[in-house]
XYZ file of C-alpha atoms in Angstrom:
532
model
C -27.688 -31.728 14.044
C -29.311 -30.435 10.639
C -26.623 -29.799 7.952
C -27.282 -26.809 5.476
C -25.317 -27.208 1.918
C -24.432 -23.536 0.796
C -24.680 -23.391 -3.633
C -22.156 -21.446 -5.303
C -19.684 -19.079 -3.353
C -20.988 -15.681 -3.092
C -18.094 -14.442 -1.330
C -14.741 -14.163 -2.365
C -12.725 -15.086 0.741
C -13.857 -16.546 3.859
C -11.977 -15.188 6.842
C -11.573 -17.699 9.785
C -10.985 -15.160 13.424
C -12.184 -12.058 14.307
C -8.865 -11.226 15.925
C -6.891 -8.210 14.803
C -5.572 -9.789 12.097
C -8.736 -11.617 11.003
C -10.314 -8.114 11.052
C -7.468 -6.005 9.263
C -7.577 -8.667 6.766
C -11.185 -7.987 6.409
C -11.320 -4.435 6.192
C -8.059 -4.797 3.622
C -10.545 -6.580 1.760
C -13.722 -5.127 1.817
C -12.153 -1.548 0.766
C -10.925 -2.799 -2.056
C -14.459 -3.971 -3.252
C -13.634 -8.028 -2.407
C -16.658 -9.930 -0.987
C -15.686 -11.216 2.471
C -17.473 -13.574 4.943
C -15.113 -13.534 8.863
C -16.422 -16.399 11.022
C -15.082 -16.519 14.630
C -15.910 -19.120 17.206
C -16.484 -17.269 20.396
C -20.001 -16.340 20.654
C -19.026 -12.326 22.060
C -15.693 -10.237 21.462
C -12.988 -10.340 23.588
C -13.244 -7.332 26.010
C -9.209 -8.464 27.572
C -6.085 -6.014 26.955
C -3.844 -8.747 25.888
C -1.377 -6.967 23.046
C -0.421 -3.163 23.328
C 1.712 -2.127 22.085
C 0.965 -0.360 18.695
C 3.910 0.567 16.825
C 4.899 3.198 13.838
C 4.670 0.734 11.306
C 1.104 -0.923 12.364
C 0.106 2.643 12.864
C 0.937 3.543 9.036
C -1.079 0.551 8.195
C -4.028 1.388 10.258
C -3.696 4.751 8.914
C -4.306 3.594 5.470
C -7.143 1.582 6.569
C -9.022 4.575 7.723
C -8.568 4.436 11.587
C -5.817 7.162 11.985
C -8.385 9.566 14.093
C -10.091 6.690 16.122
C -6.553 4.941 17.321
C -4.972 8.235 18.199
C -8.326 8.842 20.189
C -7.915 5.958 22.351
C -4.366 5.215 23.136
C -1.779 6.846 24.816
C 2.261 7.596 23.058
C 5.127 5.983 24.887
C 8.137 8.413 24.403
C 11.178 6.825 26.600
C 12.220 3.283 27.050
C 14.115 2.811 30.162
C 16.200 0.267 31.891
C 17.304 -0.487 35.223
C 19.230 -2.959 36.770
C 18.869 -4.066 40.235
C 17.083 -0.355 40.804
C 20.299 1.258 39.818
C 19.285 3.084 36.060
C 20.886 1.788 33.179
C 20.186 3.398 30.081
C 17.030 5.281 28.787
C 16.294 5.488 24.578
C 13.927 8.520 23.557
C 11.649 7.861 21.183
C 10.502 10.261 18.252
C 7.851 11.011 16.014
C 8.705 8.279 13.717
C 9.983 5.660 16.212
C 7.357 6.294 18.670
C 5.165 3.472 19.770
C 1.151 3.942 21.125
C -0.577 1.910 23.561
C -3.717 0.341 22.804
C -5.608 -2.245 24.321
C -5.946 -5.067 22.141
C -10.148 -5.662 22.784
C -9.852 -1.697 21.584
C -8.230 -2.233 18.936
C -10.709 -5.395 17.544
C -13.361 -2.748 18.486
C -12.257 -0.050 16.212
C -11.138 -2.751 13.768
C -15.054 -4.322 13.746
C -16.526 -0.664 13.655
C -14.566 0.151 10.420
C -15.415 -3.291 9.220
C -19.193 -2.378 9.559
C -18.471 1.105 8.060
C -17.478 -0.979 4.677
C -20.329 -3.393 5.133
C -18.853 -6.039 6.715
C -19.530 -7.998 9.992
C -18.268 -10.929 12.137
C -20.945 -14.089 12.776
C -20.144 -15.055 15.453
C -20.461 -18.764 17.601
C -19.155 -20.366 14.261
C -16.909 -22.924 14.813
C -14.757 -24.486 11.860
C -14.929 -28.455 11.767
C -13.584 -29.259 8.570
C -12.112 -28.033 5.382
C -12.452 -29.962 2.640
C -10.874 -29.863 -1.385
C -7.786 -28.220 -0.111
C -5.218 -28.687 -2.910
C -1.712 -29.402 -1.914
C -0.137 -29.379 -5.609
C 0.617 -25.511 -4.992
C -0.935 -25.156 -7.992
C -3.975 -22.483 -7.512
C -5.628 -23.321 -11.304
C -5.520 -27.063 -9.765
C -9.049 -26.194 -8.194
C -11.798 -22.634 -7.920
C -11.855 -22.966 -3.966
C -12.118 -24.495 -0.638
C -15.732 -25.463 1.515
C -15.154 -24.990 5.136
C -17.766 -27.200 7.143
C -19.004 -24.924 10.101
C -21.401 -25.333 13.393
C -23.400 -22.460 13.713
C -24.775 -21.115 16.879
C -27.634 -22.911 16.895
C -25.982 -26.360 16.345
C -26.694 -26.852 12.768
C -24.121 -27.473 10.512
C -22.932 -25.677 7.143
C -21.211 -25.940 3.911
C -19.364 -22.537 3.240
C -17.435 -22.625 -0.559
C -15.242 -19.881 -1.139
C -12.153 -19.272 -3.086
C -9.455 -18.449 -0.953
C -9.514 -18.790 3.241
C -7.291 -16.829 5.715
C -6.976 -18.550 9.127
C -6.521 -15.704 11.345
C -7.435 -18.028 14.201
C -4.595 -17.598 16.260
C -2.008 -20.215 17.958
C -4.499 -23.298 18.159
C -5.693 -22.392 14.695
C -7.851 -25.017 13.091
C -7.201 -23.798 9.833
C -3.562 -24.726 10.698
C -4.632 -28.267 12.113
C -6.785 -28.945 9.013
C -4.108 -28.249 6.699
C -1.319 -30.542 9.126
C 1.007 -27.768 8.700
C 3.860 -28.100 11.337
C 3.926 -25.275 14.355
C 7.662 -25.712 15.269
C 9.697 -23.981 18.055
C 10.064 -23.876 21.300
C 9.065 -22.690 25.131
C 10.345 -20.725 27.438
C 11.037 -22.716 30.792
C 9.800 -19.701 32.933
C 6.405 -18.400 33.100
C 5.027 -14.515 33.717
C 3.153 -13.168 35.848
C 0.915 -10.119 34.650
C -1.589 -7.506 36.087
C -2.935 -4.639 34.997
C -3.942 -2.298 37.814
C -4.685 1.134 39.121
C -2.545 2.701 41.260
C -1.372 5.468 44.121
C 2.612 7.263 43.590
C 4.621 8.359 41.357
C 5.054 7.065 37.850
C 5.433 8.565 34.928
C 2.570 8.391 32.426
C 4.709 8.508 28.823
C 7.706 5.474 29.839
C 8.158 1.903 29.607
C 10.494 1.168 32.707
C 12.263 -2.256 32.509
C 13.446 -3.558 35.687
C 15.828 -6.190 35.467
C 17.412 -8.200 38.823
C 18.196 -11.529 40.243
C 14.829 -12.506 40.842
C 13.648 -11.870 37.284
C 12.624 -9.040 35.186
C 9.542 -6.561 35.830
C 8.277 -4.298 33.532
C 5.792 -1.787 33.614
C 3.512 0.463 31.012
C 1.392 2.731 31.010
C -1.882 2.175 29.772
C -4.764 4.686 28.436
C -7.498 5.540 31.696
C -4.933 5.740 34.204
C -3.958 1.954 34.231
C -0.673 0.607 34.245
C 0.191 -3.008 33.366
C 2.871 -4.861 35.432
C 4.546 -7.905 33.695
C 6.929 -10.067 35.782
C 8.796 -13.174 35.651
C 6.910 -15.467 37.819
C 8.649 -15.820 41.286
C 9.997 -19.968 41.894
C 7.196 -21.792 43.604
C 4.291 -19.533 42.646
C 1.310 -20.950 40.118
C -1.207 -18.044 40.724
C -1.353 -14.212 40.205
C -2.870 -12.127 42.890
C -2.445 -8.191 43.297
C -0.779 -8.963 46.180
C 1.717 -11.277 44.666
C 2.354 -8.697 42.285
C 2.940 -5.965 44.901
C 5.713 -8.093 46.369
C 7.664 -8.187 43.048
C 7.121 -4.075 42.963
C 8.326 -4.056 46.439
C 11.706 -6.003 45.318
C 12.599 -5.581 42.100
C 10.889 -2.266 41.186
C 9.911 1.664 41.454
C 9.691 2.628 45.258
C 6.499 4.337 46.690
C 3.924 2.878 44.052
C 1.107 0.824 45.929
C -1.078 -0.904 43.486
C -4.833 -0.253 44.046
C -6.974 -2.200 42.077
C -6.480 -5.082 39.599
C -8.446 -4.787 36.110
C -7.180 -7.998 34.631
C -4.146 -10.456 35.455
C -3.001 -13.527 33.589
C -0.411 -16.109 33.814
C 0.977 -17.177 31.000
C 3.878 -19.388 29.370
C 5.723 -17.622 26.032
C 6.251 -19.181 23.410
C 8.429 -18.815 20.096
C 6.606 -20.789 17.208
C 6.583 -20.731 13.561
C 4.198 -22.906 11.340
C 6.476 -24.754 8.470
C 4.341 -23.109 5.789
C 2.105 -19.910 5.113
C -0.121 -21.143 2.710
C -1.120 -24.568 1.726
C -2.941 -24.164 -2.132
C -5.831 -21.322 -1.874
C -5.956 -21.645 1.381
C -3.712 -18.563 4.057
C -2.385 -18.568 7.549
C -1.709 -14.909 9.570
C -1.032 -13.539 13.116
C -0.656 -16.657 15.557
C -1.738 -19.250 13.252
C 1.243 -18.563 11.969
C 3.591 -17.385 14.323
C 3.496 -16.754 18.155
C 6.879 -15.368 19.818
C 7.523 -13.659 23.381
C 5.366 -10.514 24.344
C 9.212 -8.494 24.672
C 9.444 -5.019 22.221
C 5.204 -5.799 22.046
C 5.525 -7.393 18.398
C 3.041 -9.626 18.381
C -0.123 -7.885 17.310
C 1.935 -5.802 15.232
C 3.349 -8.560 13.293
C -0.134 -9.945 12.648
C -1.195 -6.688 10.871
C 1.253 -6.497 8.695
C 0.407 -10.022 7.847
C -3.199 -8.721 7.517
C -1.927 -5.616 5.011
C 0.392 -8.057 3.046
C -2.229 -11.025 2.264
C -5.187 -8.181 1.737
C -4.064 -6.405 -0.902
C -2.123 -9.154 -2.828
C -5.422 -11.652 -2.392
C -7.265 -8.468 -3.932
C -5.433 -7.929 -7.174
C -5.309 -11.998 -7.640
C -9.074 -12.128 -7.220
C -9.667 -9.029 -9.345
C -7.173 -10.068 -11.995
C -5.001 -7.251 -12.144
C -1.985 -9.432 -11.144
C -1.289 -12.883 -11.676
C -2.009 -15.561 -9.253
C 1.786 -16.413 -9.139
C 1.698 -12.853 -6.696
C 0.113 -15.056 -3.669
C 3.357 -16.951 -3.742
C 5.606 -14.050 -2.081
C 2.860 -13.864 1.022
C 4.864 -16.589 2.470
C 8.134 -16.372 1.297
C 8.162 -12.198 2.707
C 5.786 -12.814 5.582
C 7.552 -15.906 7.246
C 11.413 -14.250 6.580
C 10.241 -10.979 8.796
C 8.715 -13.365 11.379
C 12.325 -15.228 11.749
C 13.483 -11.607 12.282
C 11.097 -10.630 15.059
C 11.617 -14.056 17.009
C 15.451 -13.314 16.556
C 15.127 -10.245 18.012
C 12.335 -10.898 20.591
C 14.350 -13.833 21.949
C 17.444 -11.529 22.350
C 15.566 -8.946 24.609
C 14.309 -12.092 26.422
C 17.226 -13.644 27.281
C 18.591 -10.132 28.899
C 15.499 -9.963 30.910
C 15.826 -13.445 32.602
C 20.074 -13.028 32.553
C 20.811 -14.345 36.576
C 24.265 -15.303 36.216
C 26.882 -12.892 36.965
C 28.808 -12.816 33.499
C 25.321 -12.454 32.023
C 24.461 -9.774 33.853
C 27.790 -7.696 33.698
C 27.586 -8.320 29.388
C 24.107 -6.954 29.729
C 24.761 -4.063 31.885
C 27.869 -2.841 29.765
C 26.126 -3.477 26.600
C 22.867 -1.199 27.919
C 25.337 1.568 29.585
C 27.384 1.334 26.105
C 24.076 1.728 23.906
C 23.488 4.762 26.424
C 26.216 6.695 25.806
C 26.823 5.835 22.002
C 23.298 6.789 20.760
C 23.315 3.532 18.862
C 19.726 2.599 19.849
C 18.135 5.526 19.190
C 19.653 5.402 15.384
C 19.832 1.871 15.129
C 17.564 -0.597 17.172
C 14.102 1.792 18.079
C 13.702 1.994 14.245
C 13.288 -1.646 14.178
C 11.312 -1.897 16.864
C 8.941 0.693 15.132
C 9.163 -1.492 12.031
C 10.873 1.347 10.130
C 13.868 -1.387 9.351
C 11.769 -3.999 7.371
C 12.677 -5.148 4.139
C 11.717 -8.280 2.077
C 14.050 -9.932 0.377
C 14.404 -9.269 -3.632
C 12.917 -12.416 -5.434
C 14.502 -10.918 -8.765
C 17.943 -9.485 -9.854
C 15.505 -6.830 -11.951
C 14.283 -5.505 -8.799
C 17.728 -4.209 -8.138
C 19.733 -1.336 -10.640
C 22.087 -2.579 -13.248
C 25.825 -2.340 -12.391
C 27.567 -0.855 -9.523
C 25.738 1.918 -8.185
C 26.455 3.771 -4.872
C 22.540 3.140 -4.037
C 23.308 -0.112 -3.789
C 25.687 0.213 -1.361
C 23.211 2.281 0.685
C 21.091 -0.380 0.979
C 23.161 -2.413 2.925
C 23.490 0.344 5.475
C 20.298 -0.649 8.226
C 17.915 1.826 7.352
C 19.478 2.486 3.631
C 16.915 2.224 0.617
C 16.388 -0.737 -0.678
C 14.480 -3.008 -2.821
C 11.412 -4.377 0.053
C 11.665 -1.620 2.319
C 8.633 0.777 2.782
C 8.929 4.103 0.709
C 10.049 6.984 3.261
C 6.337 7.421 4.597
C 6.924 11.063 4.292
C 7.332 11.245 1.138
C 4.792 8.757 0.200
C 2.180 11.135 2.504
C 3.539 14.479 0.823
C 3.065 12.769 -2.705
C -0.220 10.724 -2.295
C 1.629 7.621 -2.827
C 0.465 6.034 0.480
C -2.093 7.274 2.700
C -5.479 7.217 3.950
C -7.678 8.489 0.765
C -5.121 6.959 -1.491
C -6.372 4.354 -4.558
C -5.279 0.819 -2.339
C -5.456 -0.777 -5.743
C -2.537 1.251 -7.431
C 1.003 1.075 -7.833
C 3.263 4.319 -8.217
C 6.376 5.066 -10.442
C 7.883 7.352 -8.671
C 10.687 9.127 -10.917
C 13.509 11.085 -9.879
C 14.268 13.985 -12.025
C 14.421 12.610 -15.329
C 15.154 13.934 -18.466
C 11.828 14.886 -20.777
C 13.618 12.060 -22.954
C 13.316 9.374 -20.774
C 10.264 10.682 -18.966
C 9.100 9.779 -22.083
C 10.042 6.601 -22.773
C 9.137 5.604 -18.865
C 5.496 7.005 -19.601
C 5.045 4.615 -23.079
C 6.018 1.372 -20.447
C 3.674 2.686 -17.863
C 0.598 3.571 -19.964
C 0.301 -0.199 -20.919
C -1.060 -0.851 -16.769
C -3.586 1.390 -17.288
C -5.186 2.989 -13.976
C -2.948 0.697 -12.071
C -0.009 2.475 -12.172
C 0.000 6.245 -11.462
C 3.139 8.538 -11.727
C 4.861 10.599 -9.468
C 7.953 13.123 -10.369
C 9.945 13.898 -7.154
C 11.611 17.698 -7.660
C 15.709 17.716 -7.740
C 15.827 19.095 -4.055
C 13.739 15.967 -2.508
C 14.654 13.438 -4.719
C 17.826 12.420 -2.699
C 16.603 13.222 0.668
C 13.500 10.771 0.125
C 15.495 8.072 -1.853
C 18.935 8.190 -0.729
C 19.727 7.653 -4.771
C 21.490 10.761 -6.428
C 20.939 9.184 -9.737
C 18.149 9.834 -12.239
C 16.296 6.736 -12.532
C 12.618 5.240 -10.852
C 11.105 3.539 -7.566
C 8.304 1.326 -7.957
C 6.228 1.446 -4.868
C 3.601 -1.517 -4.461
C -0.201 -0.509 -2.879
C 1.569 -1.647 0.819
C 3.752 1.059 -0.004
C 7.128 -1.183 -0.235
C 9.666 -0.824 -2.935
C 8.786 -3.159 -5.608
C 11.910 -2.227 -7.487
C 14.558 0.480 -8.182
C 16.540 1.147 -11.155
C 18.054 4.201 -13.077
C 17.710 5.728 -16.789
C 19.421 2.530 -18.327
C 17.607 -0.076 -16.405
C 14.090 0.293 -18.386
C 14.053 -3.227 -19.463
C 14.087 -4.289 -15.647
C 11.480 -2.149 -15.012
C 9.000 -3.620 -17.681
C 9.972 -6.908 -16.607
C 9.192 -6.269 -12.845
C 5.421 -4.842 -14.340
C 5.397 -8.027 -16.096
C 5.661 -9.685 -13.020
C 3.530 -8.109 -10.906
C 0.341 -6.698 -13.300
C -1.329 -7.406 -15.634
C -1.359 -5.205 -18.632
C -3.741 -2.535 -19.817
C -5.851 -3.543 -16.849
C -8.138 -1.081 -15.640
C -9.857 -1.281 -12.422
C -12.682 -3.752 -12.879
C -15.574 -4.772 -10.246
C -14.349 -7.937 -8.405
C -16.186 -10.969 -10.018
């Protein structure tokens, strides 16, 4: 093999994985004028369904990136969730505009993902496979060294030096990023495997529902997919190895829907699940996302979704590091918020798990009354499909100044699921209504958002502000929306990040917190330069 030694970067980050996240990551990049290089080591794109389940949250973030028109284009909305148990119904949750989830093929999604990617100039190479990386610094100190060179075969068998200053591996569960690093990928699997096909059929089901079927033999569960399709995802029956239509009709047959005779299979898997989590997020300049960092069961269809807001979360922070708008010190909360929501989804994941595969008796009684109970109360509809649409996420204050001074009844709200609160995402409403998120939107700048002030401390708010320069932009919500969007009933500010989380809230006496969260984050009287 020749070997080809690359001179000075000429990129800014080298993406490992043309997955979704690998892509989003890329486009995050690339639209905020950061020089990107994505390597992936399959020689053609995956044309499987895998993930699809597309949910509110995701869909805000692909929003922002531009693919709004193109994802609504090509999936399909899911607006029930119901649940049976041994064919007798159970409970069925609607789902609303905001809690709504679409469906969307995973190879459709990379598609639209690589076409908006070439829109911005960008590309994947393809048949590169990572064999090394070498002057990875494990201090945690990112001034300790200017970058990482990742040692690649090419197509053609030669090998090359790539030197760039940060890498994502986006390279999903068997990442070699991750096994360059040594990072640990703890957890555990599920003793049962599934079964899955996704197939045409003949009868009646209905196109808009997820319908769970749970019984003795094991859970079945069925979606609707865009073009008529509908997948089928079953505990594997005791005994079996393989997946055939066939073998897939007799589980219909038992457990599920009567009259439905599947047709035609357009892709079946078997498959093991898995609930992993690698031990860190980062190792020096160098990332992990999507299922090089986490992998977790397929239930509430989290997985992909969970990878893009990795993608969102590393892009834009990664951007104002490289740019120099923020400090470097920013790249340390990647891991810290990042790896605390991913403990949340495998909670949660592993909870609707364990009620699909309940056998015993007890089990199944608790599960039963608990569904029939959620039925009747409305408590999923206000409570659990918001977190399943990522509506309920929230990262963790690092700082007491991210939080108002004193007792405040805010405060109190934000202990409420669903209440504002430092982390959370700014009502996407509002942030729409008020340009403060949103496709079109600068994806470099931070908003103030104040809540009728007085022309006093308006004032005073504007002096602390004007020293981030085009950074920070201003937004004065009217009396009549101020509460409705916040949930605060006090005068006082939200700072919303360029992910369009809350940074940090405060009212008129809690100034000094707010110039020490801008402290934090930016860097002042920056403008918006050309990344270097």
């Amino acid at each position: 093999m020749s070997e080809i030694t690359t001179g000075p970067p000429d990129i800014d980050v080298l993406v490992v994985g043309g997955g979704p996240t690998g892509l989003l990551t890329a486009v995050e990049l690339l639209r905020r004028g950061i020089r990107v290089r994505v390597i992936d080591r399959a020689e053609a794109a995956s044309m499987t369904p895998k993930a699809l389940s597309v949910w509110p949250r995701a869909l805000d973030i692909l929003q922002d990136a531009g693919l709004a028109g193109a994802v609504h284009r090509e999936s399909l909305r899911i607006n029930r969730l119901s649940y049976f148990s041994e064919r007798e119904p159970l409970a069925s949750f609607p789902l609303d505009e905001d809690t709504a989830c679409r469906v969307l093929p995973q190879h459709v999604t990379e598609r639209l993902l690589a076409e908006r990617l070439a829109e911005l100039g960008g590309k994947v190479e393809r048949g590169v496979r990572l064999l090394a990386l070498e002057g990875v610094d494990f201090s945690g100190d990112l001034a300790a060294t200017d970058g990482v060179t990742a040692v690649v075969e090419l197509a053609d068998g030669s090998v090359s030096r790539i030197r760039a200053p940060y890498v994502v591996g986006a390279d999903g569960a068997g990442s070699a990023v991750r096994g360059q690093l040594g990072v640990g990928f703890s957890g555990s699997t599920y003793e049962m495997a599934f079964a899955l096909v996704d197939a045409r059929t003949e009868g009646d089901l209905p196109p808009d529902e997820c319908l769970f079927y749970q019984a003795a033999g094991g859970a079945l569960v069925v979606v609707p997919m865009p073009g008529g399709v509908h997948r089928f995802l079953s505990v594997m029956p005791k005994g079996r190895r393989e997946v055939s239509l066939e073998l897939m009709q007799e589980i219909l047959d038992e457990r599920g829907p009567r009259g439905v005779r599947l047709t035609e299979a357009v892709w079946q898997a078997v498959f093991r699940v898995h609930a992993r989590h690698a031990s860190d997020f980062s190792v020096g300049r160098v990332f992990l996302a999507g299922d090089a960092a986490h992998v977790h069961s397929p239930a509430g269809g989290q997985g992909m979704n969970n990878g893009l807001q990795d993608a969102q979360n590393l892009g834009w922070k990664l951007a104002a590091v490289i740019r120099g708008t923020s400090p470097a010190a920013l790249l340390a909360s990647y891991g810290t918020e990042r790896s605390e929501a991913t403990r949340q989804i495998v909670r949660d994941t592993d909870l609707q798990t364990r009620a699909w595969v309940a056998r015993s008796p007890a089990k199944v009684l608790a599960r039963d009354t608990v569904f029939k109970l959620f039925d009747r109360s409305g408590v999923v509809s206000r409570y659990y499909t918001p977190v399943m649409a990522g509506r309920r996420l929230a990262y963790p204050p690092a700082r007491d100044t991210q939080r108002p001074s004193g007792p405040a009844g805010c405060r109190v709200l934000g202990r409420i699921p669903g209440g504002p609160k430092q982390g959370a995402v700014f009502p996407r409403r509002a942030a729409l209504a008020h340009g403060i998120s949103g496709p079109g939107t600068d994806p470099h700048a931070w908003t103030l958002v104040l809540a009728p002030p007085s022309d006093t401390w308006r004032t005073e708010a504007g002096h602390i502000s004007a020293r981030y320069g085009q950074l920070l932009r201003t937004v004065v919500l009217r009396r009549p929306e101020s509460a409705p969007a916040t949930g605060c009933r006090r005068a006082g500010y939200w700072l919303v990040r360029p992910d369009g989380h809350i940074a940090a809230h405060g009212h008129t006496a809690d100034l000094g917190r707010l110039e020490a969260e801008l402290k934090a984050s930016l860097t002042a009287r920056a403008a918006t330069p050309e990344a270097t």
